[in-house]
Coordinates of C-alpha atoms in Angstrom, one line a residue:
Chain Z
M21 CA -18.2 -39.0 23.8
L22 CA -17.6 -36.9 20.7
T23 CA -20.7 -36.6 18.5
D24 CA -20.8 -37.8 14.9
N25 CA -21.0 -34.2 13.9
T26 CA -17.8 -33.3 15.8
I27 CA -15.9 -36.3 14.4
E28 CA -17.1 -35.3 10.9
N29 CA -15.9 -31.7 11.3
I30 CA -12.5 -32.8 12.7
K31 CA -12.1 -35.1 9.6
K32 CA -12.7 -32.1 7.4
A33 CA -10.1 -30.1 9.2
L34 CA -7.5 -32.9 8.7
T35 CA -7.7 -32.3 4.9
K36 CA -6.1 -28.9 5.2
Y37 CA -2.7 -30.3 6.4
P38 CA 0.0 -32.7 5.4
N39 CA 0.0 -34.3 8.9
K40 CA -2.6 -35.1 11.5
Q41 CA -1.2 -33.2 14.4
S42 CA -1.6 -29.8 12.6
A43 CA -5.3 -30.2 13.0
A44 CA -5.0 -30.3 16.8
M45 CA -6.1 -26.6 17.3
D46 CA -9.0 -26.9 14.9
A47 CA -10.1 -30.2 16.5
L48 CA -10.1 -28.7 20.0
R49 CA -12.0 -25.7 18.8
I50 CA -14.6 -27.9 17.1
V51 CA -15.1 -29.9 20.3
Q52 CA -15.4 -26.7 22.3
E53 CA -17.9 -25.2 19.9
E54 CA -20.2 -28.1 20.4
A55 CA -19.6 -29.0 24.1
G56 CA -18.7 -25.6 25.5
Y57 CA -15.5 -26.8 27.1
L58 CA -12.8 -29.5 26.9
T59 CA -13.1 -32.6 29.1
E60 CA -10.3 -35.0 29.7
D61 CA -12.4 -37.7 28.0
A62 CA -12.7 -35.5 24.8
L63 CA -9.0 -34.8 24.9
L64 CA -8.2 -38.5 24.9
Q65 CA -10.5 -39.2 22.0
V66 CA -9.1 -36.3 20.0
A67 CA -5.6 -37.4 20.7
D68 CA -6.5 -40.8 19.5
M69 CA -8.0 -39.4 16.3
L70 CA -4.8 -37.4 15.6
D71 CA -2.3 -40.1 16.7
M72 CA -0.9 -37.7 19.3
P73 CA 0.3 -38.6 22.8
P74 CA -2.5 -37.2 25.1
P75 CA 0.0 -35.1 27.1
E76 CA 1.1 -33.3 23.9
L77 CA -2.5 -32.5 23.1
N78 CA -3.0 -31.3 26.6
E79 CA -0.1 -29.0 26.2
V80 CA -1.9 -27.4 23.3
A81 CA -5.2 -27.2 25.2
T82 CA -3.5 -25.5 28.2
F83 CA -1.2 -23.1 26.2
Y84 CA -3.9 -21.3 24.3
T85 CA -6.1 -19.2 26.5
M86 CA -9.3 -19.5 24.5
Y87 CA -9.7 -23.2 25.2
N88 CA -12.1 -23.6 28.2
K89 CA -11.0 -26.2 30.6
K90 CA -14.1 -25.8 32.7
P91 CA -17.7 -24.9 31.8
V92 CA -18.4 -21.2 31.1
G93 CA -21.7 -19.4 31.1
K94 CA -24.0 -19.2 28.0
H95 CA -22.7 -15.7 27.4
H96 CA -19.0 -15.3 28.0
I97 CA -18.3 -11.6 28.5
Q98 CA -14.7 -10.7 27.9
V99 CA -13.6 -7.2 28.6
C100 CA -10.4 -5.9 27.1
T101 CA -8.4 -4.0 29.8
N102 CA -5.2 -3.4 27.8
V103 CA -3.7 0.1 27.5
S104 CA -6.0 1.8 24.9
C105 CA -9.2 0.4 26.6
S106 CA -7.7 1.2 30.1
L107 CA -7.1 4.8 29.1
L108 CA -10.8 5.1 28.2
G109 CA -12.2 3.5 31.4
S110 CA -12.2 -0.3 30.9
E111 CA -11.7 -0.7 34.7
H112 CA -15.1 1.0 35.2
I113 CA -16.6 -1.3 32.6
V114 CA -15.4 -4.4 34.5
E115 CA -16.7 -3.0 37.8
F116 CA -20.0 -2.1 36.3
L117 CA -20.5 -5.5 34.8
S118 CA -19.3 -7.2 38.0
R119 CA -21.9 -5.2 40.1
R120 CA -24.6 -5.7 37.5
L121 CA -24.1 -9.5 37.3
G122 CA -23.2 -10.0 40.9
I123 CA -20.0 -11.9 40.1
K124 CA -16.2 -11.1 40.2
K125 CA -14.1 -11.5 37.1
G126 CA -13.3 -15.1 36.4
E127 CA -16.7 -16.2 37.8
T128 CA -19.9 -17.5 36.4
T129 CA -23.4 -16.6 37.6
L130 CA -25.3 -19.3 39.5
D131 CA -27.9 -19.6 36.6
K132 CA -24.9 -20.4 34.3
K133 CA -25.9 -17.5 32.0
F134 CA -22.9 -15.2 32.3
T135 CA -19.2 -15.6 32.8
L136 CA -17.1 -12.4 33.2
S137 CA -13.5 -12.4 32.1
E138 CA -10.8 -9.7 31.7
V139 CA -8.8 -10.3 28.5
E140 CA -5.8 -8.9 26.6
C141 CA -6.1 -6.6 23.5
L142 CA -8.8 -7.8 21.1
G143 CA -7.7 -5.5 18.2
S144 CA -10.5 -3.0 18.6
C145 CA -8.5 -0.1 20.1
G146 CA -10.0 2.7 17.9
T147 CA -13.4 1.9 19.4
A148 CA -12.4 1.5 23.0
P149 CA -13.6 0.6 25.5
M150 CA -14.9 -2.7 24.2
M151 CA -15.9 -6.3 25.1
Q152 CA -16.5 -9.5 23.3
I153 CA -19.5 -11.7 24.1
N154 CA -19.0 -15.2 22.6
D155 CA -18.1 -14.4 19.0
D156 CA -19.4 -10.8 18.8
Y157 CA -17.6 -7.5 19.5
Y158 CA -19.3 -4.6 21.3
E159 CA -17.5 -1.3 21.0
N160 CA -17.5 2.3 22.3
L161 CA -19.1 1.0 25.5
T162 CA -21.0 3.2 28.0
D163 CA -23.1 2.1 31.0
G164 CA -26.3 2.7 29.1
K165 CA -25.1 0.7 26.1
I166 CA -24.1 -2.2 28.3
E167 CA -27.6 -2.2 29.9
E168 CA -29.1 -2.4 26.4
I169 CA -26.7 -5.3 25.4
L170 CA -27.5 -7.3 28.5
K171 CA -31.2 -6.8 28.0
G172 CA -30.8 -8.3 24.5
L173 CA -29.2 -11.5 25.8
K174 CA -31.6 -14.2 26.6
Chain I
M15 CA -3.2 10.9 -0.7
E16 CA -6.1 9.0 -2.2
P17 CA -6.8 5.8 -0.2
I18 CA -5.1 2.7 -1.7
L19 CA -5.5 -0.2 0.7
L20 CA -8.8 1.3 2.2
K21 CA -10.2 2.5 -1.1
N22 CA -13.0 0.0 -1.2
I23 CA -14.0 -0.3 2.4
N24 CA -16.9 2.2 2.3
T25 CA -18.4 0.5 -0.8
P26 CA -21.5 -1.5 0.1
D27 CA -20.7 -5.2 0.2
S28 CA -17.0 -4.5 -0.3
H29 CA -16.2 -8.0 1.0
K30 CA -17.9 -9.7 -1.9
V31 CA -16.1 -10.9 -5.0
D32 CA -18.5 -9.2 -7.4
V33 CA -17.8 -5.8 -5.9
Y34 CA -14.1 -6.5 -5.8
L35 CA -14.2 -7.4 -9.5
K36 CA -16.0 -4.2 -10.4
N37 CA -13.2 -2.3 -8.8
N38 CA -10.6 -4.0 -11.0
G39 CA -10.1 -6.9 -8.7
Y40 CA -8.0 -9.9 -9.7
Q41 CA -6.5 -8.0 -12.7
A42 CA -3.1 -7.9 -11.0
L43 CA -3.3 -11.7 -10.6
A44 CA -3.9 -12.0 -14.4
S45 CA -1.0 -9.7 -15.1
A46 CA 1.4 -11.5 -12.7
L47 CA 0.6 -14.9 -14.1
K48 CA 1.8 -13.7 -17.5
M49 CA 5.1 -12.7 -16.0
Q50 CA 8.0 -14.9 -14.9
P51 CA 7.9 -15.5 -11.1
D52 CA 11.4 -13.8 -10.8
G53 CA 10.0 -10.8 -12.6
V54 CA 7.3 -10.5 -9.9
I55 CA 9.9 -10.7 -7.1
Q56 CA 12.0 -8.1 -8.9
M57 CA 9.0 -5.8 -9.1
V58 CA 8.3 -6.0 -5.4
K59 CA 12.0 -5.5 -4.7
D60 CA 12.0 -2.4 -6.9
S61 CA 8.9 -1.0 -5.2
G62 CA 10.9 -0.8 -1.9
L63 CA 8.0 -2.4 0.1
R64 CA 9.0 -3.2 3.6
G65 CA 7.1 -5.6 5.9
R66 CA 4.2 -4.0 7.7
G67 CA 4.2 -6.5 10.6
G68 CA 6.8 -4.3 12.4
A69 CA 10.2 -5.5 11.4
G70 CA 10.3 -3.5 8.2
F71 CA 12.4 -6.1 6.3
S72 CA 12.4 -5.8 2.4
T73 CA 9.5 -8.0 1.2
G74 CA 11.1 -8.6 -2.2
L75 CA 14.4 -9.6 -0.6
K76 CA 12.6 -12.0 1.8
W77 CA 10.9 -13.7 -1.2
S78 CA 14.2 -13.9 -3.1
F79 CA 15.7 -16.1 -0.3
I80 CA 13.3 -18.9 -1.2
P81 CA 15.2 -21.7 -3.0
K82 CA 14.3 -22.1 -6.7
D83 CA 14.3 -25.9 -6.8
P84 CA 10.8 -26.8 -8.0
T85 CA 10.9 -30.3 -6.4
I86 CA 10.9 -28.8 -2.9
P87 CA 7.4 -27.8 -1.5
K88 CA 7.2 -24.2 -0.3
Y89 CA 4.7 -22.4 1.8
L90 CA 3.3 -18.9 2.3
C91 CA 1.9 -18.0 5.7
C92 CA -0.1 -14.9 6.1
N93 CA 0.3 -13.4 9.6
A94 CA -3.1 -12.3 10.6
D95 CA -2.5 -12.8 14.4
E96 CA -2.9 -9.1 15.0
G97 CA -2.3 -8.9 18.7
E98 CA 0.0 -6.1 19.5
P99 CA -2.0 -3.9 21.8
G100 CA -2.9 -0.7 20.0
T101 CA -3.2 -2.4 16.6
F102 CA -6.4 -2.9 14.7
K103 CA -5.4 -2.4 11.0
D104 CA -5.4 -6.0 9.6
R105 CA -8.9 -6.6 11.0
V106 CA -10.2 -3.8 8.7
I107 CA -8.7 -5.4 5.6
I108 CA -9.9 -8.9 6.6
E109 CA -13.5 -7.8 7.3
K110 CA -14.0 -5.2 4.6
D111 CA -11.7 -6.2 1.7
P112 CA -10.6 -9.8 2.1
H113 CA -10.1 -10.3 -1.7
Q114 CA -7.4 -7.7 -1.7
L115 CA -5.5 -9.9 0.8
I116 CA -6.3 -13.1 -1.1
E117 CA -5.2 -11.7 -4.5
G118 CA -1.9 -10.6 -2.9
M119 CA -1.4 -14.0 -1.4
I120 CA -2.0 -15.8 -4.7
I121 CA 0.5 -13.5 -6.5
T122 CA 3.0 -14.1 -3.7
C123 CA 2.6 -17.9 -4.0
Y124 CA 3.2 -17.7 -7.7
A125 CA 6.3 -15.5 -7.2
I126 CA 7.9 -17.9 -4.6
G127 CA 6.6 -21.1 -6.1
A128 CA 4.3 -22.1 -3.3
K129 CA 1.2 -24.1 -3.9
T130 CA -0.2 -24.0 -0.4
A131 CA -0.8 -21.0 1.8
Y132 CA -2.2 -20.6 5.3
I133 CA -3.8 -17.6 6.9
Y134 CA -3.0 -17.6 10.6
I135 CA -5.8 -15.6 12.1
R136 CA -6.2 -14.9 15.8
G137 CA -9.1 -16.9 17.3
E138 CA -11.0 -13.8 18.6
F139 CA -11.5 -12.7 15.0
A140 CA -14.5 -14.9 14.5
F141 CA -16.3 -12.5 12.2
G142 CA -13.1 -11.9 10.1
T143 CA -12.7 -15.7 9.8
K144 CA -16.2 -16.0 8.4
R145 CA -15.5 -13.2 5.9
L146 CA -12.3 -14.9 4.8
E147 CA -13.9 -18.3 4.5
Q148 CA -16.6 -16.8 2.3
A149 CA -14.1 -14.9 0.2
I150 CA -11.9 -18.0 -0.3
K151 CA -14.9 -20.0 -1.4
E152 CA -15.8 -17.3 -3.9
A153 CA -12.2 -17.2 -5.2
Y154 CA -12.3 -21.0 -5.8
E155 CA -15.7 -20.6 -7.6
K156 CA -14.3 -17.9 -9.9
G157 CA -11.2 -19.9 -10.6
Y158 CA -8.7 -17.7 -8.8
L159 CA -7.8 -20.5 -6.5
G160 CA -7.5 -24.3 -7.2
K161 CA -6.0 -26.0 -10.2
N162 CA -4.7 -24.3 -13.3
I163 CA -5.5 -20.8 -12.3
L164 CA -6.7 -18.6 -15.3
G165 CA -5.2 -21.3 -17.6
S166 CA -1.7 -20.7 -16.3
N167 CA -0.9 -24.2 -15.1
F168 CA -0.3 -22.7 -11.7
D169 CA -2.2 -24.4 -8.8
C170 CA -2.8 -22.7 -5.4
D171 CA -4.8 -23.5 -2.3
I172 CA -5.4 -21.2 0.7
H173 CA -6.4 -22.6 4.1
I174 CA -7.3 -20.8 7.3
H175 CA -5.6 -21.7 10.6
R176 CA -7.2 -20.2 13.6
G177 CA -5.1 -19.2 16.6
F178 CA -6.7 -19.5 20.0
G179 CA -5.4 -16.8 22.3
A180 CA -1.6 -16.4 22.3
Y181 CA 0.1 -13.2 21.4
I182 CA 3.4 -15.0 21.0
C183 CA 2.0 -16.7 17.8
G184 CA 2.4 -13.4 16.0
E185 CA 6.2 -14.1 16.2
E186 CA 6.8 -15.9 13.0
T187 CA 8.5 -19.0 14.2
A188 CA 5.9 -19.5 17.0
L189 CA 3.3 -19.1 14.4
L190 CA 4.8 -22.0 12.4
E191 CA 4.9 -24.2 15.6
S192 CA 1.2 -23.4 16.1
I193 CA 0.2 -24.4 12.6
E194 CA 2.1 -27.7 13.2
G195 CA -0.2 -28.4 16.1
L196 CA 2.2 -27.5 18.9
R197 CA 2.4 -24.9 21.7
G198 CA 3.4 -21.5 20.2
R199 CA 7.0 -21.5 21.3
P200 CA 9.5 -19.6 19.2
R201 CA 12.3 -21.4 17.4
I202 CA 15.9 -20.5 17.4
K203 CA 17.1 -18.7 14.2
P204 CA 19.0 -19.7 12.0
P205 CA 17.8 -21.7 10.2
F206 CA 15.5 -18.9 8.9
P207 CA 12.0 -19.8 7.7
A208 CA 13.1 -19.1 4.1
I209 CA 15.2 -22.3 4.3
A210 CA 13.5 -24.4 7.0
G211 CA 10.1 -23.0 7.9
L212 CA 6.7 -24.7 8.0
Y213 CA 7.2 -28.5 8.1
A214 CA 10.9 -27.7 7.7
K215 CA 10.3 -26.4 4.2
P216 CA 11.1 -23.0 2.7
T217 CA 8.4 -20.6 3.9
V218 CA 7.6 -16.9 3.6
I219 CA 5.7 -15.3 6.4
N220 CA 4.1 -11.9 5.5
N221 CA 1.7 -9.6 7.4
V222 CA -1.8 -8.9 6.1
E223 CA -1.1 -5.3 5.2
T224 CA 2.1 -6.2 3.4
L225 CA 0.4 -8.8 1.2
S226 CA -2.5 -6.3 0.6
C227 CA 0.0 -4.0 -1.1
I228 CA 1.1 -6.5 -3.7
S229 CA -1.8 -6.2 -6.2
H230 CA -1.4 -2.5 -6.2
I231 CA 2.3 -2.8 -7.0
V232 CA 1.6 -5.1 -9.9
N233 CA -1.2 -2.9 -11.2
K234 CA 0.5 0.5 -11.0
G235 CA 4.1 -0.5 -11.0
P236 CA 7.0 -0.3 -8.5
K237 CA 7.9 3.3 -9.5
W238 CA 4.4 4.5 -8.5
F239 CA 4.7 2.7 -5.1
S240 CA 8.2 4.0 -4.4
S241 CA 7.1 7.6 -5.2
I242 CA 4.8 7.6 -2.1
G243 CA 6.5 8.6 1.2
P244 CA 10.2 8.4 2.1
E245 CA 12.7 6.9 -0.4
K246 CA 13.8 4.2 2.0
S247 CA 10.4 3.1 3.4
P248 CA 7.9 4.0 0.7
G249 CA 4.2 3.2 0.2
P250 CA 0.9 3.8 2.0
K251 CA 0.7 3.0 5.7
L252 CA -2.3 2.3 7.9
F253 CA -2.1 4.3 11.1
G254 CA -4.5 3.3 13.9
V255 CA -5.0 6.0 16.4
S256 CA -6.5 5.2 19.9
G257 CA -6.6 6.7 23.3
H258 CA -7.2 10.3 24.3
V259 CA -8.0 11.8 20.9
N260 CA -11.2 13.3 19.5
K261 CA -11.4 11.0 16.5
P262 CA -9.8 7.6 17.1
G263 CA -9.7 5.4 14.1
M264 CA -7.8 4.1 11.1
Y265 CA -6.1 6.5 8.8
E266 CA -4.3 5.5 5.6
L267 CA -1.5 8.0 4.9
P268 CA 1.9 8.1 3.1
M269 CA 4.6 6.4 5.2
G270 CA 6.6 9.2 6.9
T271 CA 3.6 11.4 7.7
T272 CA 4.5 13.1 11.0
A273 CA 2.9 12.1 14.3
R274 CA 1.7 15.7 14.7
E275 CA -0.2 15.6 11.5
I276 CA -1.8 12.2 12.3
I277 CA -2.7 13.0 15.8
Y278 CA -3.8 16.7 15.3
N279 CA -5.1 16.9 11.7
H280 CA -6.5 13.4 11.2
A281 CA -7.4 12.2 14.7
G282 CA -8.8 15.6 15.7
G283 CA -6.3 16.4 18.5
I284 CA -6.4 15.7 22.2
R285 CA -9.8 15.3 23.8
N286 CA -11.5 17.8 26.1
G287 CA -8.9 20.5 25.3
K288 CA -6.3 18.7 27.3
K289 CA -2.5 18.6 26.5
L290 CA -0.6 15.7 25.1
K291 CA 1.5 13.9 27.6
A292 CA 2.9 11.0 25.6
F293 CA 2.3 8.8 22.6
I294 CA 3.3 5.3 21.7
P295 CA 4.0 5.2 18.0
G296 CA 3.6 1.5 17.0
G297 CA 1.9 -0.8 19.5
V298 CA 2.8 -1.1 23.2
S299 CA 6.3 -2.7 22.5
A300 CA 7.4 0.6 20.9
P301 CA 9.0 3.0 23.4
M302 CA 6.8 6.0 24.1
L303 CA 7.6 9.5 22.8
V304 CA 6.6 13.0 24.0
E305 CA 5.5 16.3 22.7
K306 CA 9.0 17.4 21.4
D307 CA 9.0 14.3 19.2
L308 CA 5.7 15.1 17.4
D309 CA 7.4 16.2 14.2
T310 CA 9.1 12.8 13.7
P311 CA 8.2 11.3 10.4
M312 CA 6.4 8.0 11.1
D313 CA 8.5 5.6 9.2
F314 CA 10.9 2.7 10.1
D315 CA 14.2 4.7 10.0
S316 CA 13.1 8.0 11.5
L317 CA 11.5 6.3 14.5
A318 CA 14.5 3.9 14.9
A319 CA 16.7 7.0 15.0
K320 CA 14.6 8.3 17.9
G321 CA 15.2 5.0 19.8
T322 CA 11.7 3.7 19.2
M323 CA 10.0 1.9 16.3
L324 CA 7.2 2.1 13.8
G325 CA 6.0 -1.4 14.8
S326 CA 2.5 -1.9 13.6
G327 CA 1.7 1.8 13.3
G328 CA -0.8 1.6 16.1
I329 CA -0.6 5.0 17.9
I330 CA -1.7 5.2 21.5
V331 CA -2.2 8.8 22.6
M332 CA -2.1 9.8 26.3
D333 CA -3.2 13.2 27.7
E334 CA -2.0 14.8 30.9
T335 CA -4.5 12.7 33.0
A336 CA -2.7 9.5 32.2
C337 CA -0.5 7.9 34.9
I338 CA 2.6 6.6 33.2
V339 CA 3.3 4.2 36.0
K340 CA -0.1 2.7 35.5
V341 CA 0.4 2.4 31.8
A342 CA 3.7 0.7 32.3
M343 CA 2.2 -1.6 34.9
R344 CA -0.7 -2.6 32.5
T345 CA 1.9 -3.1 29.7
M346 CA 4.0 -5.4 31.8
A347 CA 0.9 -7.2 33.0
F348 CA 0.3 -8.0 29.3
F349 CA 3.8 -9.2 28.6
R350 CA 3.8 -11.3 31.8
H351 CA 0.6 -12.9 30.6
E352 CA 1.9 -13.6 27.1
S353 CA 5.4 -14.8 27.8
C354 CA 5.5 -18.4 26.6
G355 CA 7.7 -19.3 29.6
K356 CA 10.5 -20.8 27.5
C357 CA 13.2 -18.3 28.5
T358 CA 13.8 -17.6 32.2
P359 CA 14.8 -13.9 31.9
C360 CA 11.5 -13.2 30.1
R361 CA 9.3 -15.4 32.2
E362 CA 10.7 -14.4 35.6
G363 CA 12.0 -11.0 34.8
I364 CA 8.8 -9.6 33.4
D365 CA 6.8 -11.0 36.3
W366 CA 9.3 -9.2 38.7
T367 CA 9.0 -5.9 36.9
Y368 CA 5.2 -6.2 37.1
K369 CA 5.3 -6.9 40.9
V370 CA 7.5 -3.8 41.4
L371 CA 5.3 -1.6 39.3
H372 CA 2.2 -2.9 41.1
R373 CA 3.5 -1.9 44.5
L374 CA 4.5 1.5 43.2
E375 CA 1.0 2.0 41.9
K376 CA -0.5 0.8 45.2
G377 CA 1.6 3.3 47.1
E378 CA 3.8 0.6 48.6
G379 CA 6.9 1.4 46.6
K380 CA 10.3 1.2 48.3
E381 CA 13.4 3.3 48.0
G382 CA 15.5 1.9 45.2
D383 CA 12.6 0.4 43.3
V384 CA 13.2 2.6 40.2
E385 CA 16.8 1.4 40.1
L386 CA 15.6 -2.1 40.5
L387 CA 13.4 -1.8 37.5
E388 CA 16.3 -0.5 35.5
K389 CA 18.5 -3.4 36.6
L390 CA 15.8 -5.9 35.7
C391 CA 15.5 -4.4 32.2
G392 CA 19.2 -5.0 31.7
N393 CA 18.8 -8.6 32.8
I394 CA 16.0 -9.4 30.3
F395 CA 17.1 -7.4 27.2
G396 CA 19.0 -9.4 24.6
R397 CA 18.9 -12.6 26.8
T398 CA 15.9 -14.3 25.2
F399 CA 15.1 -16.5 22.2
C400 CA 12.5 -14.2 20.6
P401 CA 11.7 -10.5 20.7
L402 CA 8.9 -10.6 23.3
G403 CA 11.2 -10.0 26.3
D404 CA 13.0 -7.2 24.4
G405 CA 9.7 -5.6 23.5
A406 CA 8.6 -5.6 27.1
V407 CA 11.9 -4.0 28.2
M408 CA 11.8 -1.4 25.4
A409 CA 8.3 -0.4 26.5
L410 CA 9.3 -0.1 30.1
R411 CA 12.6 1.7 29.3
G412 CA 10.7 4.2 27.1
A413 CA 8.5 5.1 30.1
L414 CA 11.4 5.3 32.5
K415 CA 13.5 7.4 30.1
N416 CA 10.8 10.1 29.6
F417 CA 9.0 10.0 33.0
R418 CA 11.6 8.8 35.5
D419 CA 10.5 11.6 37.9
E420 CA 6.9 10.2 37.9
F421 CA 8.2 6.8 39.0
V422 CA 10.3 8.4 41.8
E423 CA 7.3 10.5 42.9
H424 CA 5.2 7.3 43.2
V425 CA 7.8 6.1 45.8
K426 CA 8.0 9.4 47.6
N427 CA 4.3 10.2 47.7
K428 CA 3.2 6.6 48.3
G429 CA 1.1 6.5 45.2
C430 CA -0.1 8.5 42.2
I431 CA -0.4 12.3 42.2
V432 CA -1.5 12.6 38.5

């Protein structure tokens, strides 16, 4: 079930556009911000709010990579491995995190605290290598710096 | 050159409206609102400003294609989907000087007769989104947005639309689809967005850096702007340098500054005393260049004459330790991931090139693989709806053209010898 807060925020998003469907991306993001990922049930409810056929909303949910279709850890670690980061050792960063957390990329730790993902360019090439954890960017990474960052995450 | 677009970024609280106002902020808007909209368009035409998103089309000319009929709603979309690997310029403006962008957008709306504008910002830029939301709120409070702006009878609203992880939405028609709540799939052109864009209404789509130039053109005049850099692509340009250099970062320099000056004088040269092997001049889609090309002026026309492009101005520098096959493989992995899947040559062709590159890199390359890559390129290029497939091919061809021997060596030596 969508919460009252989620419904309220989706209604606010609707005011930005001349039609309801345009609020689809905002609505899915709002659901995800609150619930962590998108369930089939939530998709049906959002589709209903936006007068969209559910398969069409599902197309949106599956096309854009930032929508989580399954639960992710409390801290979603996303390491950029595109060219600039790769030149400066992003493969090592992924391996280091993988060893440190005991998971492969794409996996979540058993305590549901960390998910490790490899992602495309995050627009932070001048400060490579870098990663994003939830909304925050961490740049100019070294092993020592990663240790400090992980220590700071509860 | 004194910084223009980046002049405020080191001022404390540069993102706040009060600081922006102290630095003559919103004066260009006041001046523009006293002019006729056509006068503003003419001014931007005269300045010679060309789109900083990569295509380099005349901004004033683009604006002039918008029909003048006041009964038709029109839209402005700011492309802040910055996703071309190697590019990190728009993020600096968004986070450090959002009012510079907003002022440019309001002036643009006035010039083209739009009352509604959307900023399409990539989803990963959560901090930038917060900065923009705050700046837009401040602009409403000060009366630069909303109804009857500065007593001019002109109304304007700006909304933020967040992308959510799709490189293709930086392509202007895919961006429009995305705002309309659809998958980001490019549309066939014509009709061009100036005639049938967002909600099938006349629409201008401009990049963040392009729109950020507008207030300066209005304040200092088109002659001042066109006096900076080469005659045919004038103005200041943000060059982001990444990779194997001593001082990676963002440098604002006149358009047409040579790659040598940017890499060696500004970015501190190659790290650890190594030699330059190759550089990508404008994001990974731009074919790579080598040492003999260092004196090429970094502008639209000079780079096009070299068979590459200025693109976003994101320069990726590689020293002699870089394996070009690996760079090509990573680049094609990116395009393979980002292909929207609509056109078969792009969807299947890029995947195939990736698989061949992957086996070369793993030391499992076969005789004829290099020729196969070249053949695949020919079967993708020019056969797709949008420029994504072309961009992928251009990148791969650039690597093959300059470093064909390295690809052949990978086959012969069963792997990399760099």
